[in-house]
Amino acid sequence: MIIVRQSYKNSYDKMKRILIIAAVLCMTVSASAQNTLGSILGSLTGSGNNAGGDLITSITDLISGKAGLTADKIAGTWNYTGSAITFKSSTNALSNLAGTAATAAIEKKLDQYLAKVGISKGLFGFTFNTDGTMYVKYGSKTFNGTWTLDADKSIVNMKVKNLINMKGYVAVKGDNMEMEFDVSTMMKLIKSVCSVYNKGTLQTINDLLNQYDQMYAGFKLVK
């Protein structure tokens, strides 16, 4: 009986030592992982600026009217150069990475998918006329409509024939523009402008845009 008890005690002590070692290892790995994550986030938030210089890309800046938007800044023909992504909420983990490697990676994927449905350089764009008329170019097609500016919120309201009514947040810096929509509007615009499309590609775009909370998506445009 003494031998059995001693054997049990030895086994218990051995198991206790194993558990302690495992706990220490877990804490070490956890701390290491946190340090690595911190380093990654730090390098991302400190890396890269927008190609448009001080072109405003924060939706909170756009809707506050800090863009100083006027109708004459919008008037003209704007051609698509790529997709634009912004995160609305300052509490969203990715929102602090706007314009860095994080959003650039999403934009790169979105560029590829948009190209598959005919939205690419030279094939897509907007023209805003000073008389309040406008049109959307998609390949050889044009969709005519009207537009108005809500300068206080940096919003362009667009009513375009055969397309959905659109409310786009717009920032302009010189010959560069970013126009962004909430994700549902962006998807409706893509579906309505593309008369022929691959449903699988549209589903992929939808999945990508809905993968993140508080995200706005749209287009980078140049005169």
PDB file of C-alpha atoms in Angstrom:
ATOM      1  CA  MET A   1       0.000   0.000   0.000  1.00  0.00           C
ATOM      2  CA  ILE A   2       2.844   2.359   0.799  1.00  0.00           C
ATOM      3  CA  ILE A   3       4.426   1.533  -2.567  1.00  0.00           C
ATOM      4  CA  VAL A   4       1.150   2.245  -4.359  1.00  0.00           C
ATOM      5  CA  ARG A   5       0.712   5.557  -2.549  1.00  0.00           C
ATOM      6  CA  GLN A   6       4.319   6.542  -3.275  1.00  0.00           C
ATOM      7  CA  SER A   7       3.857   5.643  -6.938  1.00  0.00           C
ATOM      8  CA  TYR A   8       0.647   7.713  -7.051  1.00  0.00           C
ATOM      9  CA  LYS A   9       2.423  10.668  -5.419  1.00  0.00           C
ATOM     10  CA  ASN A  10       5.304  10.451  -7.898  1.00  0.00           C
ATOM     11  CA  SER A  11       2.856  10.382 -10.809  1.00  0.00           C
ATOM     12  CA  TYR A  12       0.954  13.357  -9.373  1.00  0.00           C
ATOM     13  CA  ASP A  13       4.176  15.365  -8.884  1.00  0.00           C
ATOM     14  CA  LYS A  14       5.270  14.533 -12.435  1.00  0.00           C
ATOM     15  CA  MET A  15       1.930  15.617 -13.862  1.00  0.00           C
ATOM     16  CA  LYS A  16       2.026  18.840 -11.835  1.00  0.00           C
ATOM     17  CA  ARG A  17       5.495  19.668 -13.203  1.00  0.00           C
ATOM     18  CA  ILE A  18       4.276  19.031 -16.763  1.00  0.00           C
ATOM     19  CA  LEU A  19       1.287  21.325 -16.266  1.00  0.00           C
ATOM     20  CA  ILE A  20       3.465  24.119 -14.866  1.00  0.00           C
ATOM     21  CA  ILE A  21       5.912  23.834 -17.768  1.00  0.00           C
ATOM     22  CA  ALA A  22       3.008  23.865 -20.242  1.00  0.00           C
ATOM     23  CA  ALA A  23       1.534  26.983 -18.633  1.00  0.00           C
ATOM     24  CA  VAL A  24       4.877  28.791 -18.809  1.00  0.00           C
ATOM     25  CA  LEU A  25       5.277  27.830 -22.463  1.00  0.00           C
ATOM     26  CA  CYS A  26       1.772  29.081 -23.266  1.00  0.00           C
ATOM     27  CA  MET A  27       2.459  32.423 -21.617  1.00  0.00           C
ATOM     28  CA  THR A  28       5.725  32.737 -23.509  1.00  0.00           C
ATOM     29  CA  VAL A  29       4.099  31.944 -26.849  1.00  0.00           C
ATOM     30  CA  SER A  30       1.218  34.329 -26.099  1.00  0.00           C
ATOM     31  CA  ALA A  31       3.573  37.182 -25.250  1.00  0.00           C
ATOM     32  CA  SER A  32       5.634  36.472 -28.334  1.00  0.00           C
ATOM     33  CA  ALA A  33       2.545  36.450 -30.524  1.00  0.00           C
ATOM     34  CA  GLN A  34       1.355  39.752 -29.072  1.00  0.00           C
ATOM     35  CA  ASN A  35       4.749  41.334 -29.649  1.00  0.00           C
ATOM     36  CA  THR A  36       4.787  40.054 -33.227  1.00  0.00           C
ATOM     37  CA  LEU A  37       1.262  41.361 -33.872  1.00  0.00           C
ATOM     38  CA  GLY A  38       2.202  44.712 -32.376  1.00  0.00           C
ATOM     39  CA  SER A  39       5.241  44.915 -34.626  1.00  0.00           C
ATOM     40  CA  ILE A  40       3.166  44.098 -37.696  1.00  0.00           C
ATOM     41  CA  LEU A  41       0.478  46.644 -36.875  1.00  0.00           C
ATOM     42  CA  GLY A  42       3.073  49.239 -36.035  1.00  0.00           C
ATOM     43  CA  SER A  43       4.865  48.788 -39.333  1.00  0.00           C
ATOM     44  CA  LEU A  44       1.613  48.891 -41.264  1.00  0.00           C
ATOM     45  CA  THR A  45       0.247  52.019 -39.631  1.00  0.00           C
ATOM     46  CA  GLY A  46       3.547  53.749 -40.132  1.00  0.00           C
ATOM     47  CA  SER A  47       4.027  52.624 -43.715  1.00  0.00           C
ATOM     48  CA  GLY A  48       2.764  54.077 -46.911  1.00  0.00           C
ATOM     49  CA  ASN A  49       0.726  57.122 -47.752  1.00  0.00           C
ATOM     50  CA  ASN A  50      -2.011  57.629 -50.312  1.00  0.00           C
ATOM     51  CA  ALA A  51      -0.812  58.179 -53.857  1.00  0.00           C
ATOM     52  CA  GLY A  52      -2.962  61.301 -53.968  1.00  0.00           C
ATOM     53  CA  GLY A  53      -0.895  63.004 -51.283  1.00  0.00           C
ATOM     54  CA  ASP A  54      -3.273  64.731 -48.906  1.00  0.00           C
ATOM     55  CA  LEU A  55      -6.328  63.555 -50.839  1.00  0.00           C
ATOM     56  CA  ILE A  56      -8.876  62.865 -48.115  1.00  0.00           C
ATOM     57  CA  THR A  57      -9.787  59.187 -47.867  1.00  0.00           C
ATOM     58  CA  SER A  58     -11.310  59.020 -44.389  1.00  0.00           C
ATOM     59  CA  ILE A  59     -15.096  58.735 -44.582  1.00  0.00           C
ATOM     60  CA  THR A  60     -15.357  60.647 -41.311  1.00  0.00           C
ATOM     61  CA  ASP A  61     -13.538  63.544 -42.971  1.00  0.00           C
ATOM     62  CA  LEU A  62     -15.697  63.287 -46.066  1.00  0.00           C
ATOM     63  CA  ILE A  63     -19.016  63.427 -44.242  1.00  0.00           C
ATOM     64  CA  SER A  64     -17.820  66.262 -41.989  1.00  0.00           C
ATOM     65  CA  GLY A  65     -17.247  68.463 -45.031  1.00  0.00           C
ATOM     66  CA  LYS A  66     -13.528  68.879 -44.414  1.00  0.00           C
ATOM     67  CA  ALA A  67     -12.917  68.157 -48.083  1.00  0.00           C
ATOM     68  CA  GLY A  68     -14.050  71.702 -48.940  1.00  0.00           C
ATOM     69  CA  LEU A  69     -15.953  70.296 -51.891  1.00  0.00           C
ATOM     70  CA  THR A  70     -17.493  72.611 -54.507  1.00  0.00           C
ATOM     71  CA  ALA A  71     -19.331  71.872 -57.754  1.00  0.00           C
ATOM     72  CA  ASP A  72     -16.528  73.279 -59.897  1.00  0.00           C
ATOM     73  CA  LYS A  73     -14.090  70.772 -58.380  1.00  0.00           C
ATOM     74  CA  ILE A  74     -16.363  67.908 -59.419  1.00  0.00           C
ATOM     75  CA  ALA A  75     -17.246  69.135 -62.915  1.00  0.00           C
ATOM     76  CA  GLY A  76     -15.404  67.283 -65.676  1.00  0.00           C
ATOM     77  CA  THR A  77     -14.738  63.775 -66.936  1.00  0.00           C
ATOM     78  CA  TRP A  78     -13.265  61.328 -64.448  1.00  0.00           C
ATOM     79  CA  ASN A  79     -11.769  58.023 -65.549  1.00  0.00           C
ATOM     80  CA  TYR A  80     -11.419  54.935 -63.404  1.00  0.00           C
ATOM     81  CA  THR A  81      -7.891  54.034 -62.277  1.00  0.00           C
ATOM     82  CA  GLY A  82      -8.632  51.547 -59.504  1.00  0.00           C
ATOM     83  CA  SER A  83     -10.813  50.673 -56.554  1.00  0.00           C
ATOM     84  CA  ALA A  84     -10.909  52.604 -53.277  1.00  0.00           C
ATOM     85  CA  ILE A  85     -11.510  51.216 -49.785  1.00  0.00           C
ATOM     86  CA  THR A  86     -12.087  53.098 -46.522  1.00  0.00           C
ATOM     87  CA  PHE A  87     -13.193  51.932 -43.082  1.00  0.00           C
ATOM     88  CA  LYS A  88     -15.786  54.133 -41.432  1.00  0.00           C
ATOM     89  CA  SER A  89     -15.462  53.336 -37.748  1.00  0.00           C
ATOM     90  CA  SER A  90     -12.443  54.587 -35.802  1.00  0.00           C
ATOM     91  CA  THR A  91     -12.973  51.669 -33.412  1.00  0.00           C
ATOM     92  CA  ASN A  92     -12.580  49.124 -36.199  1.00  0.00           C
ATOM     93  CA  ALA A  93      -9.170  47.480 -35.990  1.00  0.00           C
ATOM     94  CA  LEU A  94      -8.499  48.001 -39.674  1.00  0.00           C
ATOM     95  CA  SER A  95      -9.714  51.580 -39.832  1.00  0.00           C
ATOM     96  CA  ASN A  96      -6.350  52.830 -38.590  1.00  0.00           C
ATOM     97  CA  LEU A  97      -4.681  51.118 -41.533  1.00  0.00           C
ATOM     98  CA  ALA A  98      -6.437  53.166 -44.221  1.00  0.00           C
ATOM     99  CA  GLY A  99      -4.105  53.868 -47.117  1.00  0.00           C
ATOM    100  CA  THR A 100      -1.548  51.318 -45.954  1.00  0.00           C
ATOM    101  CA  ALA A 101      -0.721  47.738 -46.876  1.00  0.00           C
ATOM    102  CA  ALA A 102      -3.987  46.482 -45.356  1.00  0.00           C
ATOM    103  CA  THR A 103      -6.347  48.450 -47.595  1.00  0.00           C
ATOM    104  CA  ALA A 104      -3.960  48.173 -50.543  1.00  0.00           C
ATOM    105  CA  ALA A 105      -4.248  44.375 -50.399  1.00  0.00           C
ATOM    106  CA  ILE A 106      -8.047  44.533 -50.440  1.00  0.00           C
ATOM    107  CA  GLU A 107      -8.024  47.081 -53.270  1.00  0.00           C
ATOM    108  CA  LYS A 108      -5.702  44.885 -55.322  1.00  0.00           C
ATOM    109  CA  LYS A 109      -8.094  41.941 -55.055  1.00  0.00           C
ATOM    110  CA  LEU A 110     -11.085  44.150 -55.829  1.00  0.00           C
ATOM    111  CA  ASP A 111      -9.319  45.600 -58.904  1.00  0.00           C
ATOM    112  CA  GLN A 112      -8.906  42.091 -60.294  1.00  0.00           C
ATOM    113  CA  TYR A 113     -12.549  41.147 -59.756  1.00  0.00           C
ATOM    114  CA  LEU A 114     -13.907  44.437 -61.127  1.00  0.00           C
ATOM    115  CA  ALA A 115     -11.849  43.958 -64.287  1.00  0.00           C
ATOM    116  CA  LYS A 116     -13.640  40.655 -64.850  1.00  0.00           C
ATOM    117  CA  VAL A 117     -17.003  42.453 -64.997  1.00  0.00           C
ATOM    118  CA  GLY A 118     -15.735  45.193 -67.318  1.00  0.00           C
ATOM    119  CA  ILE A 119     -14.820  47.898 -64.812  1.00  0.00           C
ATOM    120  CA  SER A 120     -11.236  48.746 -65.660  1.00  0.00           C
ATOM    121  CA  LYS A 121      -8.999  51.574 -66.888  1.00  0.00           C
ATOM    122  CA  GLY A 122     -10.270  53.169 -70.085  1.00  0.00           C
ATOM    123  CA  LEU A 123     -13.637  51.429 -69.862  1.00  0.00           C
ATOM    124  CA  PHE A 124     -15.364  53.038 -66.894  1.00  0.00           C
ATOM    125  CA  GLY A 125     -15.848  56.538 -65.549  1.00  0.00           C
ATOM    126  CA  PHE A 126     -18.111  59.477 -64.723  1.00  0.00           C
ATOM    127  CA  THR A 127     -18.730  62.833 -66.408  1.00  0.00           C
ATOM    128  CA  PHE A 128     -20.266  65.657 -64.371  1.00  0.00           C
ATOM    129  CA  ASN A 129     -21.446  68.689 -66.332  1.00  0.00           C
ATOM    130  CA  THR A 130     -21.851  72.171 -64.841  1.00  0.00           C
ATOM    131  CA  ASP A 131     -25.538  72.247 -65.801  1.00  0.00           C
ATOM    132  CA  GLY A 132     -26.301  69.347 -63.448  1.00  0.00           C
ATOM    133  CA  THR A 133     -26.373  66.631 -66.086  1.00  0.00           C
ATOM    134  CA  MET A 134     -24.031  63.669 -66.026  1.00  0.00           C
ATOM    135  CA  TYR A 135     -23.353  60.280 -67.493  1.00  0.00           C
ATOM    136  CA  VAL A 136     -21.672  57.054 -66.481  1.00  0.00           C
ATOM    137  CA  LYS A 137     -19.418  55.382 -69.039  1.00  0.00           C
ATOM    138  CA  TYR A 138     -19.214  51.603 -69.143  1.00  0.00           C
ATOM    139  CA  GLY A 139     -17.398  50.239 -72.161  1.00  0.00           C
ATOM    140  CA  SER A 140     -19.206  51.495 -75.264  1.00  0.00           C
ATOM    141  CA  LYS A 141     -22.332  52.323 -73.251  1.00  0.00           C
ATOM    142  CA  THR A 142     -23.303  55.572 -71.543  1.00  0.00           C
ATOM    143  CA  PHE A 143     -25.974  56.041 -68.905  1.00  0.00           C
ATOM    144  CA  ASN A 144     -27.356  59.581 -68.711  1.00  0.00           C
ATOM    145  CA  GLY A 145     -28.584  61.244 -65.564  1.00  0.00           C
ATOM    146  CA  THR A 146     -28.428  64.227 -63.228  1.00  0.00           C
ATOM    147  CA  TRP A 147     -26.370  65.097 -60.171  1.00  0.00           C
ATOM    148  CA  THR A 148     -26.479  67.447 -57.215  1.00  0.00           C
ATOM    149  CA  LEU A 149     -23.914  68.237 -54.550  1.00  0.00           C
ATOM    150  CA  ASP A 150     -24.438  68.279 -50.793  1.00  0.00           C
ATOM    151  CA  ALA A 151     -21.291  70.256 -49.995  1.00  0.00           C
ATOM    152  CA  ASP A 152     -21.805  70.111 -46.221  1.00  0.00           C
ATOM    153  CA  LYS A 153     -21.461  66.345 -46.286  1.00  0.00           C
ATOM    154  CA  SER A 154     -19.274  65.980 -49.404  1.00  0.00           C
ATOM    155  CA  ILE A 155     -21.988  63.854 -50.979  1.00  0.00           C
ATOM    156  CA  VAL A 156     -22.846  63.686 -54.670  1.00  0.00           C
ATOM    157  CA  ASN A 157     -26.407  62.516 -55.288  1.00  0.00           C
ATOM    158  CA  MET A 158     -26.783  60.840 -58.684  1.00  0.00           C
ATOM    159  CA  LYS A 159     -29.939  59.843 -60.520  1.00  0.00           C
ATOM    160  CA  VAL A 160     -28.947  57.887 -63.599  1.00  0.00           C
ATOM    161  CA  LYS A 161     -31.327  56.291 -66.076  1.00  0.00           C
ATOM    162  CA  ASN A 162     -31.325  52.480 -65.978  1.00  0.00           C
ATOM    163  CA  LEU A 163     -29.086  52.537 -62.887  1.00  0.00           C
ATOM    164  CA  ILE A 164     -29.863  52.817 -59.201  1.00  0.00           C
ATOM    165  CA  ASN A 165     -29.968  56.192 -57.508  1.00  0.00           C
ATOM    166  CA  MET A 166     -26.552  56.645 -55.939  1.00  0.00           C
ATOM    167  CA  LYS A 167     -25.197  58.651 -53.025  1.00  0.00           C
ATOM    168  CA  GLY A 168     -21.429  58.806 -53.184  1.00  0.00           C
ATOM    169  CA  TYR A 169     -18.993  60.315 -50.697  1.00  0.00           C
ATOM    170  CA  VAL A 170     -16.477  62.265 -52.742  1.00  0.00           C
ATOM    171  CA  ALA A 171     -13.036  63.728 -52.071  1.00  0.00           C
ATOM    172  CA  VAL A 172     -11.146  65.730 -54.689  1.00  0.00           C
ATOM    173  CA  LYS A 173      -7.541  66.853 -54.780  1.00  0.00           C
ATOM    174  CA  GLY A 174      -6.507  68.468 -58.053  1.00  0.00           C
ATOM    175  CA  ASP A 175      -7.016  65.922 -60.813  1.00  0.00           C
ATOM    176  CA  ASN A 176      -7.625  63.030 -58.398  1.00  0.00           C
ATOM    177  CA  MET A 177     -10.971  61.948 -57.022  1.00  0.00           C
ATOM    178  CA  GLU A 178     -12.171  59.193 -54.728  1.00  0.00           C
ATOM    179  CA  MET A 179     -15.856  58.274 -54.796  1.00  0.00           C
ATOM    180  CA  GLU A 180     -17.085  55.750 -52.250  1.00  0.00           C
ATOM    181  CA  PHE A 181     -20.376  54.103 -51.394  1.00  0.00           C
ATOM    182  CA  ASP A 182     -21.723  51.837 -48.701  1.00  0.00           C
ATOM    183  CA  VAL A 183     -21.188  48.225 -49.683  1.00  0.00           C
ATOM    184  CA  SER A 184     -24.824  47.513 -50.621  1.00  0.00           C
ATOM    185  CA  THR A 185     -24.922  50.513 -52.993  1.00  0.00           C
ATOM    186  CA  MET A 186     -21.591  49.510 -54.500  1.00  0.00           C
ATOM    187  CA  MET A 187     -22.898  46.016 -55.260  1.00  0.00           C
ATOM    188  CA  LYS A 188     -26.166  47.334 -56.739  1.00  0.00           C
ATOM    189  CA  LEU A 189     -24.192  49.727 -58.956  1.00  0.00           C
ATOM    190  CA  ILE A 190     -21.939  46.947 -60.240  1.00  0.00           C
ATOM    191  CA  LYS A 191     -24.919  44.684 -60.985  1.00  0.00           C
ATOM    192  CA  SER A 192     -26.951  47.403 -62.705  1.00  0.00           C
ATOM    193  CA  VAL A 193     -24.120  48.756 -64.862  1.00  0.00           C
ATOM    194  CA  CYS A 194     -22.988  45.341 -66.056  1.00  0.00           C
ATOM    195  CA  SER A 195     -25.509  43.928 -68.524  1.00  0.00           C
ATOM    196  CA  VAL A 196     -23.501  40.729 -68.951  1.00  0.00           C
ATOM    197  CA  TYR A 197     -21.552  39.342 -66.062  1.00  0.00           C
ATOM    198  CA  ASN A 198     -20.365  36.208 -64.375  1.00  0.00           C
ATOM    199  CA  LYS A 199     -22.505  35.487 -61.331  1.00  0.00           C
ATOM    200  CA  GLY A 200     -19.614  33.696 -59.675  1.00  0.00           C
ATOM    201  CA  THR A 201     -17.423  36.805 -59.947  1.00  0.00           C
ATOM    202  CA  LEU A 202     -20.193  39.012 -58.540  1.00  0.00           C
ATOM    203  CA  GLN A 203     -20.580  36.647 -55.612  1.00  0.00           C
ATOM    204  CA  THR A 204     -16.828  36.798 -55.020  1.00  0.00           C
ATOM    205  CA  ILE A 205     -16.940  40.621 -55.025  1.00  0.00           C
ATOM    206  CA  ASN A 206     -19.896  40.562 -52.643  1.00  0.00           C
ATOM    207  CA  ASP A 207     -18.099  38.168 -50.293  1.00  0.00           C
ATOM    208  CA  LEU A 208     -14.969  40.335 -50.321  1.00  0.00           C
ATOM    209  CA  LEU A 209     -16.835  43.572 -49.572  1.00  0.00           C
ATOM    210  CA  ASN A 210     -18.922  42.008 -46.825  1.00  0.00           C
ATOM    211  CA  GLN A 211     -15.957  40.367 -45.143  1.00  0.00           C
ATOM    212  CA  TYR A 212     -15.203  43.506 -43.131  1.00  0.00           C
ATOM    213  CA  ASP A 213     -17.405  45.669 -40.922  1.00  0.00           C
ATOM    214  CA  GLN A 214     -17.921  49.394 -41.515  1.00  0.00           C
ATOM    215  CA  MET A 215     -16.270  49.356 -44.919  1.00  0.00           C
ATOM    216  CA  TYR A 216     -16.968  51.757 -47.781  1.00  0.00           C
ATOM    217  CA  ALA A 217     -15.969  50.870 -51.334  1.00  0.00           C
ATOM    218  CA  GLY A 218     -15.737  52.771 -54.574  1.00  0.00           C
ATOM    219  CA  PHE A 219     -13.389  54.122 -57.185  1.00  0.00           C
ATOM    220  CA  LYS A 220     -10.195  56.087 -57.634  1.00  0.00           C
ATOM    221  CA  LEU A 221     -10.669  58.439 -60.583  1.00  0.00           C
ATOM    222  CA  VAL A 222      -8.500  60.873 -62.510  1.00  0.00           C
ATOM    223  CA  LYS A 223      -9.316  63.700 -64.954  1.00  0.00           C
TER     224      LYS A 223
END
